[in-house]
PDB file of C-alpha atoms in Angstrom:
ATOM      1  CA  UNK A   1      96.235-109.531 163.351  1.00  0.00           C
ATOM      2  CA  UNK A   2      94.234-107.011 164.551  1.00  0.00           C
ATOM      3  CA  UNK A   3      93.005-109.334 167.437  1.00  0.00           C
ATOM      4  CA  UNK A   4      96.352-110.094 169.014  1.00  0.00           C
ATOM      5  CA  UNK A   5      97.268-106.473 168.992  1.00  0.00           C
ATOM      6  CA  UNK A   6      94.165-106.149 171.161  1.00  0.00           C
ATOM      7  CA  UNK A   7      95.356-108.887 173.070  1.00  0.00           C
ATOM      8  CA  UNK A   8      98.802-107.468 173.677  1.00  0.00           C
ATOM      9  CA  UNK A   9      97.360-103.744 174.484  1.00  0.00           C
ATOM     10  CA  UNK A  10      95.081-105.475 177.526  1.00  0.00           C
ATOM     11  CA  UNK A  11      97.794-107.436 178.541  1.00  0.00           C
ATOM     12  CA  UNK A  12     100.555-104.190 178.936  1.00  0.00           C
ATOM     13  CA  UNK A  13      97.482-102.473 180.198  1.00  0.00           C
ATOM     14  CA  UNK A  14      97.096-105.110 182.934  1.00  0.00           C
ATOM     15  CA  UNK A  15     100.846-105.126 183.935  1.00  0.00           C
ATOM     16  CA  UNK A  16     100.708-101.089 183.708  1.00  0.00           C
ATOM     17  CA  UNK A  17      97.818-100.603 185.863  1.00  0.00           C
ATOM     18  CA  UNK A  18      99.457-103.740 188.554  1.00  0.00           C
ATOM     19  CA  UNK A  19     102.641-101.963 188.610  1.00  0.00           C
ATOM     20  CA  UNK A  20     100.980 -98.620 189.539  1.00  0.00           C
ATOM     21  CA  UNK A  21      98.559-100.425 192.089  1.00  0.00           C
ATOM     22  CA  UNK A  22     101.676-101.559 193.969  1.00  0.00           C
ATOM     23  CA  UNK A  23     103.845 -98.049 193.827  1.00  0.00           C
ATOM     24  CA  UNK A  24     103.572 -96.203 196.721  1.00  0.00           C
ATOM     25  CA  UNK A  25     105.100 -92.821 197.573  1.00  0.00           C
ATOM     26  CA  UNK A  26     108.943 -93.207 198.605  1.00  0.00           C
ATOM     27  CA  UNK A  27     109.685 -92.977 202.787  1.00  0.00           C
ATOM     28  CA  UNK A  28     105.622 -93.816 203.235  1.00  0.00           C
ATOM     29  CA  UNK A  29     105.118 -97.101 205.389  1.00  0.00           C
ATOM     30  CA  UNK A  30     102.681 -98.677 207.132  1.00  0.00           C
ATOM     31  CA  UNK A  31     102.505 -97.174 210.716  1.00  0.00           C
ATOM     32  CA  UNK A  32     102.588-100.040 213.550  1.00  0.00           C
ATOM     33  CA  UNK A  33     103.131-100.746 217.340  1.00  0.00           C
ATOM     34  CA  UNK A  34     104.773-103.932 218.402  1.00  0.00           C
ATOM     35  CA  UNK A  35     104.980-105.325 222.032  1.00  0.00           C
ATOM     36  CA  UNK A  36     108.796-106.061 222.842  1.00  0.00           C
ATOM     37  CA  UNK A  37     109.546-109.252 225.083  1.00  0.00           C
ATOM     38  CA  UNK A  38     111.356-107.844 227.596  1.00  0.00           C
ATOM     39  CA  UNK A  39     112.661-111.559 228.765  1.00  0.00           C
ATOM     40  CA  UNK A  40     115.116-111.497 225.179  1.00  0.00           C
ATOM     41  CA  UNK A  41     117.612-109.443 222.756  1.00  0.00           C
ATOM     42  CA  UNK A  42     115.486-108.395 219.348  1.00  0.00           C
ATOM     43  CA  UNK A  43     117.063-107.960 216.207  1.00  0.00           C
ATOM     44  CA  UNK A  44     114.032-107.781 213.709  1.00  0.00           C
ATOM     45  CA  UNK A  45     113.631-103.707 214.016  1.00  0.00           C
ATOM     46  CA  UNK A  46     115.406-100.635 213.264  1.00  0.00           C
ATOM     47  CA  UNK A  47     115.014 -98.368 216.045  1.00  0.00           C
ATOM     48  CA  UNK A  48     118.469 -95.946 215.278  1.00  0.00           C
ATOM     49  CA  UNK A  49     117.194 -95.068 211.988  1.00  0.00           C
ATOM     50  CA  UNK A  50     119.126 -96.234 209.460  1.00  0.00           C
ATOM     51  CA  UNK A  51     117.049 -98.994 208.031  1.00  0.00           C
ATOM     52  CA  UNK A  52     119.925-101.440 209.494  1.00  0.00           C
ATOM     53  CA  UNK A  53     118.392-103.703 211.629  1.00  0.00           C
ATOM     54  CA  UNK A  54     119.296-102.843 215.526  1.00  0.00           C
ATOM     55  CA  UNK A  55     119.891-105.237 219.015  1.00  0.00           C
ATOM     56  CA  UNK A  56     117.464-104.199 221.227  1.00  0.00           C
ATOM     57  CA  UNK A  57     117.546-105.421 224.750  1.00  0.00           C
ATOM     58  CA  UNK A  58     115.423-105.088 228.223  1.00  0.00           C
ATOM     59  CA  UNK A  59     116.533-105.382 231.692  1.00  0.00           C
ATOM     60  CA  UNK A  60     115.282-105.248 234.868  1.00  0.00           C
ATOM     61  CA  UNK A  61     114.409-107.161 237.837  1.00  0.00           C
ATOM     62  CA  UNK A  62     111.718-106.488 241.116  1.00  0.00           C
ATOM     63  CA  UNK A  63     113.162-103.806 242.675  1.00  0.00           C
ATOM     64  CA  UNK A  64     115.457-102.450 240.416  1.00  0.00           C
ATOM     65  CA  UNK A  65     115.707 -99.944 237.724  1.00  0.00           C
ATOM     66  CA  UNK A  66     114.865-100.736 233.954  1.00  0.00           C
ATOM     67  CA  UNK A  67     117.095-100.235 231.041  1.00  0.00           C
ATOM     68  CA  UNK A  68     116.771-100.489 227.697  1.00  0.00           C
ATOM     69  CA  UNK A  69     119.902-101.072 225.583  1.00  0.00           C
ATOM     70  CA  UNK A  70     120.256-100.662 221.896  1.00  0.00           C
ATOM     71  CA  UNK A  71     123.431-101.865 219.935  1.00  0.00           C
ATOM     72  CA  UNK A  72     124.895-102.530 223.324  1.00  0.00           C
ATOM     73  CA  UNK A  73     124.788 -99.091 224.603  1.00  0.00           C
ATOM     74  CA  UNK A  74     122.288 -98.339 227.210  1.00  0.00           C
ATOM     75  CA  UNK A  75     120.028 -95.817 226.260  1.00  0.00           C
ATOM     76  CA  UNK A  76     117.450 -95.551 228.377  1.00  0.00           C
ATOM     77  CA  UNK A  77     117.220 -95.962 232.753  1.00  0.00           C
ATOM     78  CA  UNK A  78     114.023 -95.686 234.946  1.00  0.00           C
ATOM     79  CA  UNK A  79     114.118 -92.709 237.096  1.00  0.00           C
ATOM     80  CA  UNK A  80     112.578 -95.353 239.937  1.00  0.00           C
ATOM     81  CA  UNK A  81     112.733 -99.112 240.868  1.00  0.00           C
ATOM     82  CA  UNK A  82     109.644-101.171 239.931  1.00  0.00           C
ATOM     83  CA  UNK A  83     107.361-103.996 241.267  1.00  0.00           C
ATOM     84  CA  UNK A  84     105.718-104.706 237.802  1.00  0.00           C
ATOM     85  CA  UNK A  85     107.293-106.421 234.364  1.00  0.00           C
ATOM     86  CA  UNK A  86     107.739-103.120 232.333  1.00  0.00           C
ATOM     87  CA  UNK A  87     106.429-103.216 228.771  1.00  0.00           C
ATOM     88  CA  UNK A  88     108.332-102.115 226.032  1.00  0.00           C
ATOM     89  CA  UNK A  89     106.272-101.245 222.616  1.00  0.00           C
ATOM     90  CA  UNK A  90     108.524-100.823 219.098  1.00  0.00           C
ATOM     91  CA  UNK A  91     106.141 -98.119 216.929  1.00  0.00           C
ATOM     92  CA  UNK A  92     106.816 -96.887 213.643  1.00  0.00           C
ATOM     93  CA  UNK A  93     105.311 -93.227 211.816  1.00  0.00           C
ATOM     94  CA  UNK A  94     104.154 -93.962 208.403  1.00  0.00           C
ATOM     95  CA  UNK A  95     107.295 -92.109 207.120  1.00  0.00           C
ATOM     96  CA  UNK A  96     109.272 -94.633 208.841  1.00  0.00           C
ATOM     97  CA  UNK A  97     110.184 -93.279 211.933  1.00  0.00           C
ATOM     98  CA  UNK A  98     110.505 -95.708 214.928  1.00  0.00           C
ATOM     99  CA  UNK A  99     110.546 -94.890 218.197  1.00  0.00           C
ATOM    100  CA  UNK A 100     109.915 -96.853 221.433  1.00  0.00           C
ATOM    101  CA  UNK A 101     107.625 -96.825 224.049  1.00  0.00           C
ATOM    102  CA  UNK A 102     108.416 -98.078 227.451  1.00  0.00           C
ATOM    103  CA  UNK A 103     106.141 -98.039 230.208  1.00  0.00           C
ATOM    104  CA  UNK A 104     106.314 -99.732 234.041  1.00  0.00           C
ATOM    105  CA  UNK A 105     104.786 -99.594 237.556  1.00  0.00           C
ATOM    106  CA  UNK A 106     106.575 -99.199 240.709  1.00  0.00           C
ATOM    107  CA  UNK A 107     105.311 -99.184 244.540  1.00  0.00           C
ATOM    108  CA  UNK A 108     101.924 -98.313 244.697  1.00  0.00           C
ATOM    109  CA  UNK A 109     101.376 -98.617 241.053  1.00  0.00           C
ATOM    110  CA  UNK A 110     102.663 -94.947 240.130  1.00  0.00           C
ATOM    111  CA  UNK A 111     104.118 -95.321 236.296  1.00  0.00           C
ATOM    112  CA  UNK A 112     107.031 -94.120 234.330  1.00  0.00           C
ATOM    113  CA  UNK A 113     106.218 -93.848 230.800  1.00  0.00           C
ATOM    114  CA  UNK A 114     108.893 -92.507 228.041  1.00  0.00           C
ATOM    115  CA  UNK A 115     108.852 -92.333 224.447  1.00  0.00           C
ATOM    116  CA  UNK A 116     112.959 -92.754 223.586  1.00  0.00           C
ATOM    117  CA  UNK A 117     113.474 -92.151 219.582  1.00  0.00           C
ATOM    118  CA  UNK A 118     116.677 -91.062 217.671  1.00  0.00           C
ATOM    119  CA  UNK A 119     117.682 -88.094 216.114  1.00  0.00           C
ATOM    120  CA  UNK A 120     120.845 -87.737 214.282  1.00  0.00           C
ATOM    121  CA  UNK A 121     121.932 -90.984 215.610  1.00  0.00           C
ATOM    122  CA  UNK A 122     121.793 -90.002 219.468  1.00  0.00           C
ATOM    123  CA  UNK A 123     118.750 -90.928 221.035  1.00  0.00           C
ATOM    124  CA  UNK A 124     116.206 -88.576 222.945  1.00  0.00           C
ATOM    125  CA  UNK A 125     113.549 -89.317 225.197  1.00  0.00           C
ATOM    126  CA  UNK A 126     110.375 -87.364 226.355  1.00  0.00           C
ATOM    127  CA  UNK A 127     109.140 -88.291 229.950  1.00  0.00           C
ATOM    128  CA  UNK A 128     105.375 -88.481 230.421  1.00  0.00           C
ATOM    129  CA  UNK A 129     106.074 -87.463 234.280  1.00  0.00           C
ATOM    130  CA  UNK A 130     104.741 -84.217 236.342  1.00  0.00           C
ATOM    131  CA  UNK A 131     107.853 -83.846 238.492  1.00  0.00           C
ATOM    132  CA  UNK A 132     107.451 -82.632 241.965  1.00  0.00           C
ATOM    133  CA  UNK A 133     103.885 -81.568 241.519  1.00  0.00           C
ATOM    134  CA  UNK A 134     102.189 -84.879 240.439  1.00  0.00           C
ATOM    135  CA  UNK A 135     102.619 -89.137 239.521  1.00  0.00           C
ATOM    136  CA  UNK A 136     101.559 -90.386 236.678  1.00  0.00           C
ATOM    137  CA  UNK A 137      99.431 -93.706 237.682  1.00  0.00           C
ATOM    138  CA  UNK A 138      98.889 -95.175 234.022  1.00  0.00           C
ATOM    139  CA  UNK A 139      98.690 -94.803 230.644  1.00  0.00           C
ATOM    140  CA  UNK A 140      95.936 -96.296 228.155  1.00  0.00           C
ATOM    141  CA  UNK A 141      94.372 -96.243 224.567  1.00  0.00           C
ATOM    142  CA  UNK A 142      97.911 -96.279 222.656  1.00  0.00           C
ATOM    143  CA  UNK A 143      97.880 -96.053 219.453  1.00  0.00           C
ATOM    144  CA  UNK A 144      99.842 -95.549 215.949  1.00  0.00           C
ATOM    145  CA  UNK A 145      98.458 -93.739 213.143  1.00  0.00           C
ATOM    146  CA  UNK A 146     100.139 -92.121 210.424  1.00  0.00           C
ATOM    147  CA  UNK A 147     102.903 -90.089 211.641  1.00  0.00           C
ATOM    148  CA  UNK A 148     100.581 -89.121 214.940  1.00  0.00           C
ATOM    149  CA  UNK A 149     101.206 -91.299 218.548  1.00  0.00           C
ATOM    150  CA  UNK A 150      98.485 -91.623 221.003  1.00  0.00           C
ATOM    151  CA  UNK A 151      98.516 -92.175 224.617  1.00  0.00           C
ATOM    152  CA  UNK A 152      95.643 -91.343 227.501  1.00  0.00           C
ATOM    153  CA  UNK A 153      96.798 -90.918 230.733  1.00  0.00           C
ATOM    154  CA  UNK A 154      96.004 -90.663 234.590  1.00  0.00           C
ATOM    155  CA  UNK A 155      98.157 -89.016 237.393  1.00  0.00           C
ATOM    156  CA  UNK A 156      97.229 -87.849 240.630  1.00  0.00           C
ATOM    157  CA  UNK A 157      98.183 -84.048 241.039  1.00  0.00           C
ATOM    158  CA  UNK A 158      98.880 -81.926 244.133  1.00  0.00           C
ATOM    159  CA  UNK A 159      96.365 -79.535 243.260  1.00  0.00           C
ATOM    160  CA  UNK A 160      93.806 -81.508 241.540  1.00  0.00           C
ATOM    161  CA  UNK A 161      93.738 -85.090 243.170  1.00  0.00           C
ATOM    162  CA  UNK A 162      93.088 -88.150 241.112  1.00  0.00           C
ATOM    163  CA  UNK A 163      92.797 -86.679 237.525  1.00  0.00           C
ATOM    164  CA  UNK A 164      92.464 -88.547 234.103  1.00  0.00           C
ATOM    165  CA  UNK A 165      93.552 -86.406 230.944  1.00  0.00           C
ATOM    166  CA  UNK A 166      91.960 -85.756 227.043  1.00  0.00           C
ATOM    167  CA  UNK A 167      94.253 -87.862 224.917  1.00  0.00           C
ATOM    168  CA  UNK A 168      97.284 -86.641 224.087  1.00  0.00           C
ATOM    169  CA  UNK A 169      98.694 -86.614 220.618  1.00  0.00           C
ATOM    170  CA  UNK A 170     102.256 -87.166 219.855  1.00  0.00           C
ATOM    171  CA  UNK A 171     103.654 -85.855 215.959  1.00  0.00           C
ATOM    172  CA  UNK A 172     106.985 -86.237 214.225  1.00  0.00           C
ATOM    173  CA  UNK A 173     107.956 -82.716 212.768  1.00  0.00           C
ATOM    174  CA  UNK A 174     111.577 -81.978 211.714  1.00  0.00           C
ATOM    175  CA  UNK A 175     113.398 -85.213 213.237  1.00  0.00           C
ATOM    176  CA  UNK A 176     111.376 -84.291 216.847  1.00  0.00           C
ATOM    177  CA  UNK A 177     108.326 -85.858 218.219  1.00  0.00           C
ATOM    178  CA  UNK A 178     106.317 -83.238 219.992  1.00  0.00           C
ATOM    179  CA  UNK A 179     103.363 -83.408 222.028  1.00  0.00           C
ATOM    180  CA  UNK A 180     100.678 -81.228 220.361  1.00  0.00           C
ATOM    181  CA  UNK A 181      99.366 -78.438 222.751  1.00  0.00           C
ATOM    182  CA  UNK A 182     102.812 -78.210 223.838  1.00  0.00           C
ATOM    183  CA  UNK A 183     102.367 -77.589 228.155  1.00  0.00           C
ATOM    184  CA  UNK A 184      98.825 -77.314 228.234  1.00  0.00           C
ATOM    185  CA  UNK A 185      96.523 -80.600 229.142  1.00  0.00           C
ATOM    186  CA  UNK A 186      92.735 -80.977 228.578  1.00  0.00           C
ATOM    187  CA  UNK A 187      90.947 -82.685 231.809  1.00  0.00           C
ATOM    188  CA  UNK A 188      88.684 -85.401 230.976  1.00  0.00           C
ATOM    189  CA  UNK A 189      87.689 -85.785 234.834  1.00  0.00           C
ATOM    190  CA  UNK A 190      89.213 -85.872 237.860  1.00  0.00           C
ATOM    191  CA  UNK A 191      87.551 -87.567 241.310  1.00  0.00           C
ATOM    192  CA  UNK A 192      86.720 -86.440 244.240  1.00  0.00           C
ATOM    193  CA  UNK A 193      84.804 -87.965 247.288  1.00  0.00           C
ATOM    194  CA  UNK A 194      80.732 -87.129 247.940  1.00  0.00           C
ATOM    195  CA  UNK A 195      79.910 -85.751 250.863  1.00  0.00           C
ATOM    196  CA  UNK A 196      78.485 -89.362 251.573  1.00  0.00           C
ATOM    197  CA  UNK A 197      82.118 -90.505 251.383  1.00  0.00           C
ATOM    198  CA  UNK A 198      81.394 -92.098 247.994  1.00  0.00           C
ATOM    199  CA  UNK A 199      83.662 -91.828 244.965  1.00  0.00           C
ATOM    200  CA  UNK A 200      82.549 -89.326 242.179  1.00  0.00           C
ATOM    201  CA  UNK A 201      84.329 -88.437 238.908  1.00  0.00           C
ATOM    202  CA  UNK A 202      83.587 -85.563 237.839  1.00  0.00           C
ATOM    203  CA  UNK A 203      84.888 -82.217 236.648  1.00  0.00           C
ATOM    204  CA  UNK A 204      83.654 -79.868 239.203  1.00  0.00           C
ATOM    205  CA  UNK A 205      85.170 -79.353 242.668  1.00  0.00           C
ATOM    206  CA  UNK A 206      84.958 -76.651 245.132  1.00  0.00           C
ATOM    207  CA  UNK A 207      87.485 -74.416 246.351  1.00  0.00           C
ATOM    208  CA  UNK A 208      89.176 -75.180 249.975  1.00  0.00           C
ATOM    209  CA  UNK A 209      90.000 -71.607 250.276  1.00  0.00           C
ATOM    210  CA  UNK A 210      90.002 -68.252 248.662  1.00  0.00           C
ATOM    211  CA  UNK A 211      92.379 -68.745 245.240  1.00  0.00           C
ATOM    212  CA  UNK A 212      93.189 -66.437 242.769  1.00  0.00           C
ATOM    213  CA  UNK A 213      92.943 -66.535 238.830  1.00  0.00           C
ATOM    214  CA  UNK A 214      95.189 -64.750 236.486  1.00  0.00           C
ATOM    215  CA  UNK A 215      95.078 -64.377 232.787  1.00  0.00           C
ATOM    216  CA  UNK A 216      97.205 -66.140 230.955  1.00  0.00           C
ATOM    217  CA  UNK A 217     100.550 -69.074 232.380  1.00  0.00           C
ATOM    218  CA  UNK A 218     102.812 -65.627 232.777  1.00  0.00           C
ATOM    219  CA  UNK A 219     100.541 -65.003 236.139  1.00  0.00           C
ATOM    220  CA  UNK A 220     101.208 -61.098 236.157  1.00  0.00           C
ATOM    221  CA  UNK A 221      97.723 -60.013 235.465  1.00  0.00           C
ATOM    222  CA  UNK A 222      95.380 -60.882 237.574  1.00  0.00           C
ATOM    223  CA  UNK A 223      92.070 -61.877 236.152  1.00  0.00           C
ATOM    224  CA  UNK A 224      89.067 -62.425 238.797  1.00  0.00           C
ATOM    225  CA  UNK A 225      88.980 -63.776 242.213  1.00  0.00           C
ATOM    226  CA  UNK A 226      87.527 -67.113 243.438  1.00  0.00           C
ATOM    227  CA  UNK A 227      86.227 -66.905 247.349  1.00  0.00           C
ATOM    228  CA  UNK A 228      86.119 -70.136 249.451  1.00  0.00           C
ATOM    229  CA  UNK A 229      83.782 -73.197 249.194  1.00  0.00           C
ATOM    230  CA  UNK A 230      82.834 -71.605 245.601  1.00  0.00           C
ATOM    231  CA  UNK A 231      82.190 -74.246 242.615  1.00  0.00           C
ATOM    232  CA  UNK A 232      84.422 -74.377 239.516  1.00  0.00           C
ATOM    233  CA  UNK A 233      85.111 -76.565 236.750  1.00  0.00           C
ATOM    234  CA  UNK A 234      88.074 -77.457 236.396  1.00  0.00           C
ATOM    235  CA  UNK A 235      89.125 -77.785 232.304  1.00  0.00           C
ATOM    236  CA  UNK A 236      93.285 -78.035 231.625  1.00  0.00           C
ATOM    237  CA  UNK A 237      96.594 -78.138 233.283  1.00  0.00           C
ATOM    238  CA  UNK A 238      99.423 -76.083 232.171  1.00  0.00           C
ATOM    239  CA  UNK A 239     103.101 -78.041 233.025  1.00  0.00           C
ATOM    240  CA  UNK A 240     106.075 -76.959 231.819  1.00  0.00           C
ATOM    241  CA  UNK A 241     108.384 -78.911 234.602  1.00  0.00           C
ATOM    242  CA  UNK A 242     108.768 -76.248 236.715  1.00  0.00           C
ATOM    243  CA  UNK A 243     105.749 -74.287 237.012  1.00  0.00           C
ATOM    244  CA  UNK A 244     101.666 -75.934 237.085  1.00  0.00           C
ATOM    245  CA  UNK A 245      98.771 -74.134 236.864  1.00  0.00           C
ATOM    246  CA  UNK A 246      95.520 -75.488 236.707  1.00  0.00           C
ATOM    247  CA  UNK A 247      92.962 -74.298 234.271  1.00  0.00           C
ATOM    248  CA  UNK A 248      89.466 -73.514 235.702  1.00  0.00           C
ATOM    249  CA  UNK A 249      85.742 -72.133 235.052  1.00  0.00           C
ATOM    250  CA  UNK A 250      84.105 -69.512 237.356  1.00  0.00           C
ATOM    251  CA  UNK A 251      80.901 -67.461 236.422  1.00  0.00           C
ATOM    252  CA  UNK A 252      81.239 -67.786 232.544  1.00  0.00           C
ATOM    253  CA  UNK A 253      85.006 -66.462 232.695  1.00  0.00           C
ATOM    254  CA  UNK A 254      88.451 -68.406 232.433  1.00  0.00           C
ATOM    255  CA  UNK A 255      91.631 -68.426 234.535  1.00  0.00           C
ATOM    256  CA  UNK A 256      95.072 -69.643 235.624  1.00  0.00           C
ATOM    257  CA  UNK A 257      95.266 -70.585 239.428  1.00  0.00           C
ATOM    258  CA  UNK A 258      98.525 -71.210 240.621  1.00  0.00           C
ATOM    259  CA  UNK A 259      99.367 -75.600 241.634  1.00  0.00           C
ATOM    260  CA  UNK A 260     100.670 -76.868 244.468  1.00  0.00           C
ATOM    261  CA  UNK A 261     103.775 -79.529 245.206  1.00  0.00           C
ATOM    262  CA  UNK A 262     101.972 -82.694 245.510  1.00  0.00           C
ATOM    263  CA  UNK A 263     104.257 -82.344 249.497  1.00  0.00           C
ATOM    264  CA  UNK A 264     101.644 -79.839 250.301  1.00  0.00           C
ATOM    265  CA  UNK A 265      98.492 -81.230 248.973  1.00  0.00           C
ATOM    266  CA  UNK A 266      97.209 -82.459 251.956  1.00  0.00           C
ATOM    267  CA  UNK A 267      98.270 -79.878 254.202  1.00  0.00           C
ATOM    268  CA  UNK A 268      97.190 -77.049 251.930  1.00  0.00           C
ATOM    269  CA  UNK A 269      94.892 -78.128 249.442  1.00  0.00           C
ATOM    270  CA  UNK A 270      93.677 -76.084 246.976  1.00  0.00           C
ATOM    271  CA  UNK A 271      90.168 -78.072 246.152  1.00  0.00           C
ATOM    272  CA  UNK A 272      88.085 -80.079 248.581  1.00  0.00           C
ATOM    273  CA  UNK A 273      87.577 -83.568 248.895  1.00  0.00           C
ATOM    274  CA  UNK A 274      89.700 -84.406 246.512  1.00  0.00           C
ATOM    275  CA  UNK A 275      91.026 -88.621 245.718  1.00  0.00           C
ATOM    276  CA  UNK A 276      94.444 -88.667 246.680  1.00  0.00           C
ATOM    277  CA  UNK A 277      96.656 -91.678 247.163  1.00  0.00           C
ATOM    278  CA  UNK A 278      99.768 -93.477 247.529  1.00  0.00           C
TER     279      UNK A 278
END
């Protein structure tokens, strides 16, 4: 008798300790990133939300603008045409927030990359663009982990040429996916030309004419002067789409220098020898 009591108490320990194994906390999934094909309708994801399965549809053609359309309502439209099949990417936070991300390459390669997500059933979208002072030429290194999105980026700036950023992480915080850092954007490198004519990435450039720092992004105190053909480093970007600034190093002290429109980059640059293209 006393050995099939044993026998029962392993066996409802067994189911106990299976049941807990497969428990998980409620609204936790698995984060993920799927590749979309653009060519079709899919109806295997939720993207609005409301763990109802959604239609979500691609199109574009060479040329023309891309749209994404959800449900049959178009949600999304490229700002520009394209010359490249777009890719569209469904991602999910590990509390079960999707989102999408759609990226695509128009003439001379420059890239349009949005994150489109919903909240409160209308759907929002945050633009990886620089506006009138820069292009975005490509994003890399995506990826999905927890409730945090990853993306690395290059653009080409009016102020600082060619330039490839830190990577920048996305979070979900009350029903909003925000960039953290907010405006400001570490530099990895940017590149510039040797005086040999011979590409160089680096983070150090010198200045094409006399510039001045100020203390903070307000740029009402001034901090320290930079004269001509002096070296900096140069370290982050501030963007807020209407104002840049760029970030730089000069004798052991920090500063705010004001951007230029990439329209007069190459008539006023503020760097020399800078990559541009396009």
């Amino acid at each position: 008798m006393k050995k099939l009591k044993t026998v029962k108490f392993a066996v409802l320990m067994l189911f106990v300790c299976a049941v807990l194994f497969c428990m998980k906390p409620v609204g936790v999934q698995a984060s993920t990133m799927q590749t979309i094909n653009t060519k079709r309708p899919y109806k295997s994801y939720d993207i609005t939300g409301d763990n109802k399965k959604d239609s979500i549809q691609t199109k574009w053609a060479f040329d023309k603008y891309v749209s994404v359309i959800v449900n049959r309502k178009t949600i999304y439209k490229d700002k520009t045409p394209i010359e490249y099949d777009p890719t569209v990417r469904y991602c999910r936070f590990e509390n079960g927030t999707p989102f999408l991300f759609i990226e695509s390459y128009g003439v001379n390669e420059l890239a349009q990359a949005t994150i489109v997500y919903y909240k409160n059933n209308k759907p929002k979208s945050i633009n990886l663009d620089f506006g009138a002072y820069g292009w975005l030429y490509g994003v890399s290194d995506l990826s999905v982990s927890g409730n945090t999105f990853t993306v690395q980026y290059s653009l080409m700036t009016g102020s600082t040429g060619f330039t490839r950023l830190k990577p920048c992480v996305f979070v979900y915080k009350d029903g909003d996916i925000k960039r953290k850092g907010h405006n400001v954007y570490d530099v990895a490198a940017l590149d510039r030309y040797t005086t040999g004519h011979e590409m160089l990435r680096t983070s150090y450039v010198s200045t094409a004419r006399k510039l001045t720092a100020y203390n903070d992004i307000t740029t009402k105190d001034r901090a320290f002067s930079i004269k001509k053909g002096a070296k900096i480093k140069i370290t982050k970007i501030y963007y807020n789409r209407k104002t840049l600034l760029v970030g730089v190093e000069y004798n052991g002290k920090f500063g705010w220098v004001k951007g230029i429109k990439r329209i007069v980059a190459y008539k006023k640059p503020l760097f020399k020898n800078l990559a541009f293209g396009g």
